[in-house]
Coordinates of C-alpha atoms and ligand atoms in Angstrom, one line a residue:
M1 CA -14.8 1.4 8.5
P2 CA -13.4 0.0 11.7
G3 CA -14.0 -3.6 10.6
R4 CA -11.6 -3.2 7.7
R5 CA -8.7 -2.3 10.0
P6 CA -5.9 -3.1 10.2
L7 CA -5.1 -3.1 6.5
V8 CA -1.9 -5.0 6.0
F9 CA -0.7 -5.2 2.4
G10 CA 2.3 -7.1 1.0
N11 CA 4.2 -5.6 -1.9
W12 CA 6.0 -8.5 -3.5
K13 CA 7.8 -6.2 -5.9
M14 CA 9.8 -8.0 -8.6
N15 CA 9.9 -11.3 -6.7
G16 CA 8.4 -14.6 -7.4
L17 CA 8.1 -17.1 -10.2
G18 CA 5.0 -19.2 -10.5
Q19 CA 6.0 -21.9 -8.0
D20 CA 7.0 -19.2 -5.4
T21 CA 3.8 -17.2 -5.6
R22 CA 1.6 -20.3 -5.7
A23 CA 3.4 -21.5 -2.5
L24 CA 3.1 -18.2 -0.8
S25 CA -0.6 -17.9 -1.7
D26 CA -1.2 -21.4 -0.3
R27 CA 0.6 -20.5 2.9
L28 CA -1.5 -17.4 3.4
K29 CA -4.7 -19.2 2.6
A30 CA -3.9 -21.8 5.1
F31 CA -4.1 -19.3 8.0
G32 CA -7.9 -19.6 7.4
P33 CA -10.5 -17.1 6.6
I34 CA -9.9 -13.6 7.9
T35 CA -12.2 -12.7 10.8
R36 CA -10.9 -9.1 11.4
G37 CA -9.0 -6.7 9.2
T38 CA -7.9 -6.7 5.6
L39 CA -4.9 -8.6 4.2
G40 CA -3.7 -7.9 0.7
V41 CA -1.0 -9.0 -1.6
F42 CA 0.5 -7.3 -4.7
P43 CA 2.3 -9.8 -6.9
P44 CA 4.2 -9.0 -10.1
F45 CA 2.0 -8.6 -13.2
T46 CA 3.0 -12.0 -14.5
Q47 CA 1.6 -13.7 -11.4
L48 CA -1.5 -11.5 -10.9
Q49 CA -4.1 -13.7 -12.5
A50 CA -2.8 -16.9 -11.0
V51 CA -2.7 -15.4 -7.5
A52 CA -6.1 -13.8 -7.9
E53 CA -7.5 -17.2 -8.9
K54 CA -5.7 -19.1 -6.1
L55 CA -6.9 -16.6 -3.4
R56 CA -10.5 -16.2 -4.7
G57 CA -12.9 -16.7 -1.9
S58 CA -10.1 -16.3 0.8
G59 CA -11.0 -12.7 1.5
I60 CA -7.4 -11.7 0.8
V61 CA -7.2 -8.7 -1.5
V62 CA -5.1 -9.1 -4.6
G63 CA -3.7 -6.1 -6.5
A64 CA -1.2 -4.9 -9.0
Q65 CA 1.9 -2.8 -8.2
D66 CA 1.2 -0.2 -10.8
C67 CA -1.0 0.5 -13.9
H68 CA -0.7 2.8 -16.9
E69 CA -2.7 6.1 -17.0
A70 CA -4.2 5.4 -20.4
A71 CA -7.1 3.0 -20.9
N72 CA -5.4 1.3 -23.9
G73 CA -3.2 2.1 -26.9
A74 CA 0.3 2.1 -28.2
Y75 CA 2.2 1.8 -24.9
T76 CA 4.5 -1.1 -25.4
G77 CA 5.2 -3.1 -22.3
S78 CA 2.5 -1.3 -20.2
V79 CA -0.5 -2.6 -18.4
S80 CA -3.8 -0.7 -18.1
A81 CA -6.1 -0.6 -15.1
A82 CA -8.7 -2.5 -17.1
M83 CA -6.2 -5.2 -17.7
V84 CA -5.5 -5.4 -14.0
A85 CA -9.2 -5.7 -13.3
D86 CA -9.5 -8.4 -16.0
T87 CA -7.1 -10.7 -14.1
G88 CA -9.5 -10.7 -11.1
A89 CA -7.4 -8.3 -9.1
T90 CA -9.3 -5.6 -7.3
A91 CA -6.6 -3.2 -6.1
V92 CA -3.5 -1.3 -7.3
I93 CA -0.5 0.4 -5.7
L94 CA 0.3 3.8 -7.2
G95 CA 3.1 6.2 -6.7
H96 CA 5.4 3.8 -4.9
S97 CA 8.8 5.5 -4.2
E98 CA 10.6 3.0 -6.4
R99 CA 8.5 4.4 -9.3
R100 CA 8.5 8.0 -8.2
H101 CA 12.2 8.2 -7.5
G102 CA 13.5 5.3 -9.6
L103 CA 11.4 6.0 -12.7
G104 CA 10.7 9.7 -12.3
E105 CA 6.9 9.4 -11.8
S106 CA 5.4 12.8 -10.9
D107 CA 2.4 13.6 -8.8
A108 CA 0.4 14.5 -11.9
L109 CA 1.2 11.1 -13.4
V110 CA 0.2 9.3 -10.2
N111 CA -3.1 11.3 -10.2
A112 CA -3.8 10.4 -13.9
K113 CA -3.1 6.7 -13.0
A114 CA -5.5 7.0 -10.1
K115 CA -8.3 8.4 -12.3
S116 CA -7.7 5.6 -14.8
A117 CA -7.9 2.9 -12.0
L118 CA -11.1 4.4 -10.7
D119 CA -12.6 4.5 -14.2
A120 CA -11.6 0.8 -14.6
G121 CA -13.6 -0.1 -11.5
L122 CA -10.7 -1.1 -9.3
A123 CA -12.1 -1.2 -5.7
L124 CA -9.0 0.0 -3.9
L125 CA -6.2 2.4 -4.7
V126 CA -3.1 2.4 -2.5
I127 CA -1.5 5.8 -3.1
C128 CA 2.1 6.0 -1.7
I129 CA 3.7 9.2 -0.5
G130 CA 6.8 9.9 1.5
E131 CA 9.9 12.1 1.8
T132 CA 13.4 11.3 0.8
E133 CA 16.2 11.3 3.4
S134 CA 17.4 14.8 2.5
E135 CA 13.9 16.1 2.7
Y136 CA 13.6 14.5 6.1
L137 CA 16.9 16.0 7.3
D138 CA 15.8 19.4 6.0
K139 CA 12.5 19.0 8.0
Q140 CA 10.5 19.2 4.8
T141 CA 8.5 16.0 5.5
L142 CA 5.1 17.6 6.0
A143 CA 5.5 20.1 3.1
V144 CA 6.5 17.2 0.8
L145 CA 3.5 15.1 2.0
D146 CA 1.1 18.0 1.5
R147 CA 2.3 18.5 -2.0
Q148 CA 2.0 14.8 -2.8
V149 CA -1.5 14.6 -1.3
E150 CA -2.6 17.6 -3.3
G151 CA -1.0 16.5 -6.5
S152 CA -1.4 12.7 -6.5
I153 CA -4.8 12.1 -5.0
P154 CA -8.0 13.0 -7.0
A155 CA -10.0 15.2 -4.7
D156 CA -13.3 13.5 -5.7
I157 CA -12.2 10.0 -4.9
D158 CA -14.6 7.9 -2.7
P159 CA -12.6 7.7 0.6
D160 CA -13.7 4.1 0.9
R161 CA -11.7 3.3 -2.3
L162 CA -8.5 5.0 -1.1
V163 CA -5.7 3.8 1.2
V164 CA -2.8 6.3 1.7
A165 CA 0.6 4.6 2.4
Y166 CA 3.0 6.9 4.2
E167 CA 6.4 5.5 3.3
P168 CA 9.5 7.5 4.1
V169 CA 11.8 6.7 1.2
W170 CA 14.8 6.3 3.5
A171 CA 13.0 3.7 5.6
I172 CA 12.1 1.4 2.7
G173 CA 14.3 -1.8 2.7
T174 CA 16.8 -0.2 5.0
G175 CA 15.8 -1.6 8.4
R176 CA 15.5 2.0 9.7
T177 CA 12.2 3.5 10.8
P178 CA 11.1 6.9 12.1
S179 CA 10.5 7.2 15.8
R180 CA 7.1 6.3 17.3
E181 CA 6.5 10.1 17.8
E182 CA 7.5 11.0 14.3
I183 CA 5.1 8.4 12.8
A184 CA 2.3 9.5 15.1
S185 CA 2.7 13.2 14.2
V186 CA 2.9 12.5 10.5
H187 CA -0.2 10.3 10.5
A188 CA -2.1 12.9 12.6
H189 CA -1.1 15.5 10.1
L190 CA -2.2 13.4 7.2
R191 CA -5.5 12.7 8.7
G192 CA -6.2 16.4 8.8
R193 CA -4.7 17.0 5.4
L194 CA -6.9 14.3 3.8
A195 CA -10.0 15.8 5.4
A196 CA -9.1 19.2 3.9
H197 CA -8.2 17.8 0.5
L198 CA -11.0 15.3 -0.2
K199 CA -14.5 16.2 -1.1
G200 CA -15.8 13.1 0.8
D201 CA -15.0 12.2 4.4
G202 CA -11.2 12.4 4.3
R203 CA -10.9 11.6 8.0
S204 CA -12.2 8.1 7.3
V205 CA -9.4 7.2 4.8
A206 CA -7.1 4.4 5.9
I207 CA -3.5 5.5 6.4
Q208 CA -0.8 2.8 6.3
Y209 CA 2.7 3.2 7.5
G210 CA 5.4 1.5 5.3
G211 CA 9.1 1.1 5.6
S212 CA 10.9 -1.8 7.2
V213 CA 7.9 -3.1 9.0
K214 CA 8.6 -6.6 10.4
G215 CA 6.9 -8.9 12.9
A216 CA 9.3 -7.7 15.5
N217 CA 8.4 -3.9 15.3
A218 CA 4.8 -4.3 14.2
P219 CA 3.3 -4.2 17.7
V220 CA 4.8 -0.8 18.3
I221 CA 4.2 0.7 14.8
L222 CA 0.6 -0.7 14.4
G223 CA -0.2 0.5 18.0
I224 CA 0.4 4.1 17.1
A225 CA -2.7 6.3 16.8
D226 CA -3.8 7.0 13.2
V227 CA -1.8 4.1 11.9
D228 CA -4.5 2.0 10.3
G229 CA -2.2 -0.7 8.9
A230 CA 1.1 -1.3 7.1
L231 CA 2.4 -1.6 3.6
V232 CA 5.1 -4.3 3.8
G233 CA 7.8 -5.1 1.3
G234 CA 10.5 -7.6 2.3
A235 CA 8.7 -9.2 5.2
S236 CA 5.6 -9.9 3.1
L237 CA 7.6 -12.6 1.3
D238 CA 7.7 -14.6 4.6
P239 CA 4.2 -15.7 5.3
V240 CA 4.8 -16.3 9.0
D241 CA 6.2 -12.8 9.5
F242 CA 3.6 -11.3 7.3
A243 CA 0.8 -12.9 9.3
K244 CA 2.5 -11.8 12.5
I245 CA 2.4 -8.2 11.4
F246 CA -1.3 -8.6 10.6
T247 CA -2.2 -10.1 14.0
A248 CA 0.0 -7.5 15.8
G249 CA -2.2 -4.8 14.3
G250 CA -5.3 -6.6 15.6
G251 CA -6.1 -8.6 12.5
S252 CA -7.3 -12.2 13.0
F253 CA -7.7 -15.4 11.2
A254 CA -10.2 -18.2 11.9
A255 CA -7.4 -20.6 12.3
P256 CA -4.6 -18.7 14.1
G257 CA -1.2 -20.3 14.2
S258 CA -2.0 -22.8 11.5
Ligands
PEP301 C1 7.8 -1.1 0.3 O1 8.5 -1.3 -0.6 O2 6.6 -0.6 0.2 C2 8.3 -1.4 1.7 C3 7.7 -0.8 2.7 O3 9.4 -2.2 1.7 P1 10.1 -2.8 3.1 O4 9.0 -3.2 4.0 O5 11.0 -3.9 2.6 O6 10.8 -1.6 3.7

């Protein structure tokens, strides 16, 4: 799906009250309709419906940062995939490292959440994988990623509904990134791994890089072969820098620079 690329998604994490997310949405909308690529934002649950409504018709994807694995039930404080879809959001991030490592989410749990999101009809699942710093230093990166692909991604998923975000844990929010060569070799490996794992055409799956992507390093990172886009945390809260990342990857708006 070359027309969808680059896919640049902003994970707003636990940031934004109503007035902030409304303002951010307005700023993004003002860049004009997207003429190439896919831009997406992932606000906190409390802002999901408002942002989905504000960005309706803009072409900007709106998604949640997580969902529960069950369809409904006695899960105090949790949000199901159907509830996410009910807000007007069409996507969900699953297995973010802040949930895997901060909240102990396993590959099996991420897989169950993915199945639930597919059943609820969400159009796009962004499944995050990535090694910790000690795994990186131990040269375990590819083994960790293989295990996460195998365990977290349902093999029968429609490749068009999947985005895999490769996010080295040690690069998230730290200002550090792997070298160009390291990113290239990991993404090339993932391309092959997804082809082997998925029943559908795994080679067509979009693979994002995530971890300290900013406007300044986006031209290099998004220019690497097999990098189909970026999952962006901190810089996605700045609409100008976020748009810069998108255009650096070849994305375009009808009204550039507005
Ligand atoms: C993230 O949290 O997914 C992320 C990539 O964060 P940052 O861009 O701030 O490193």
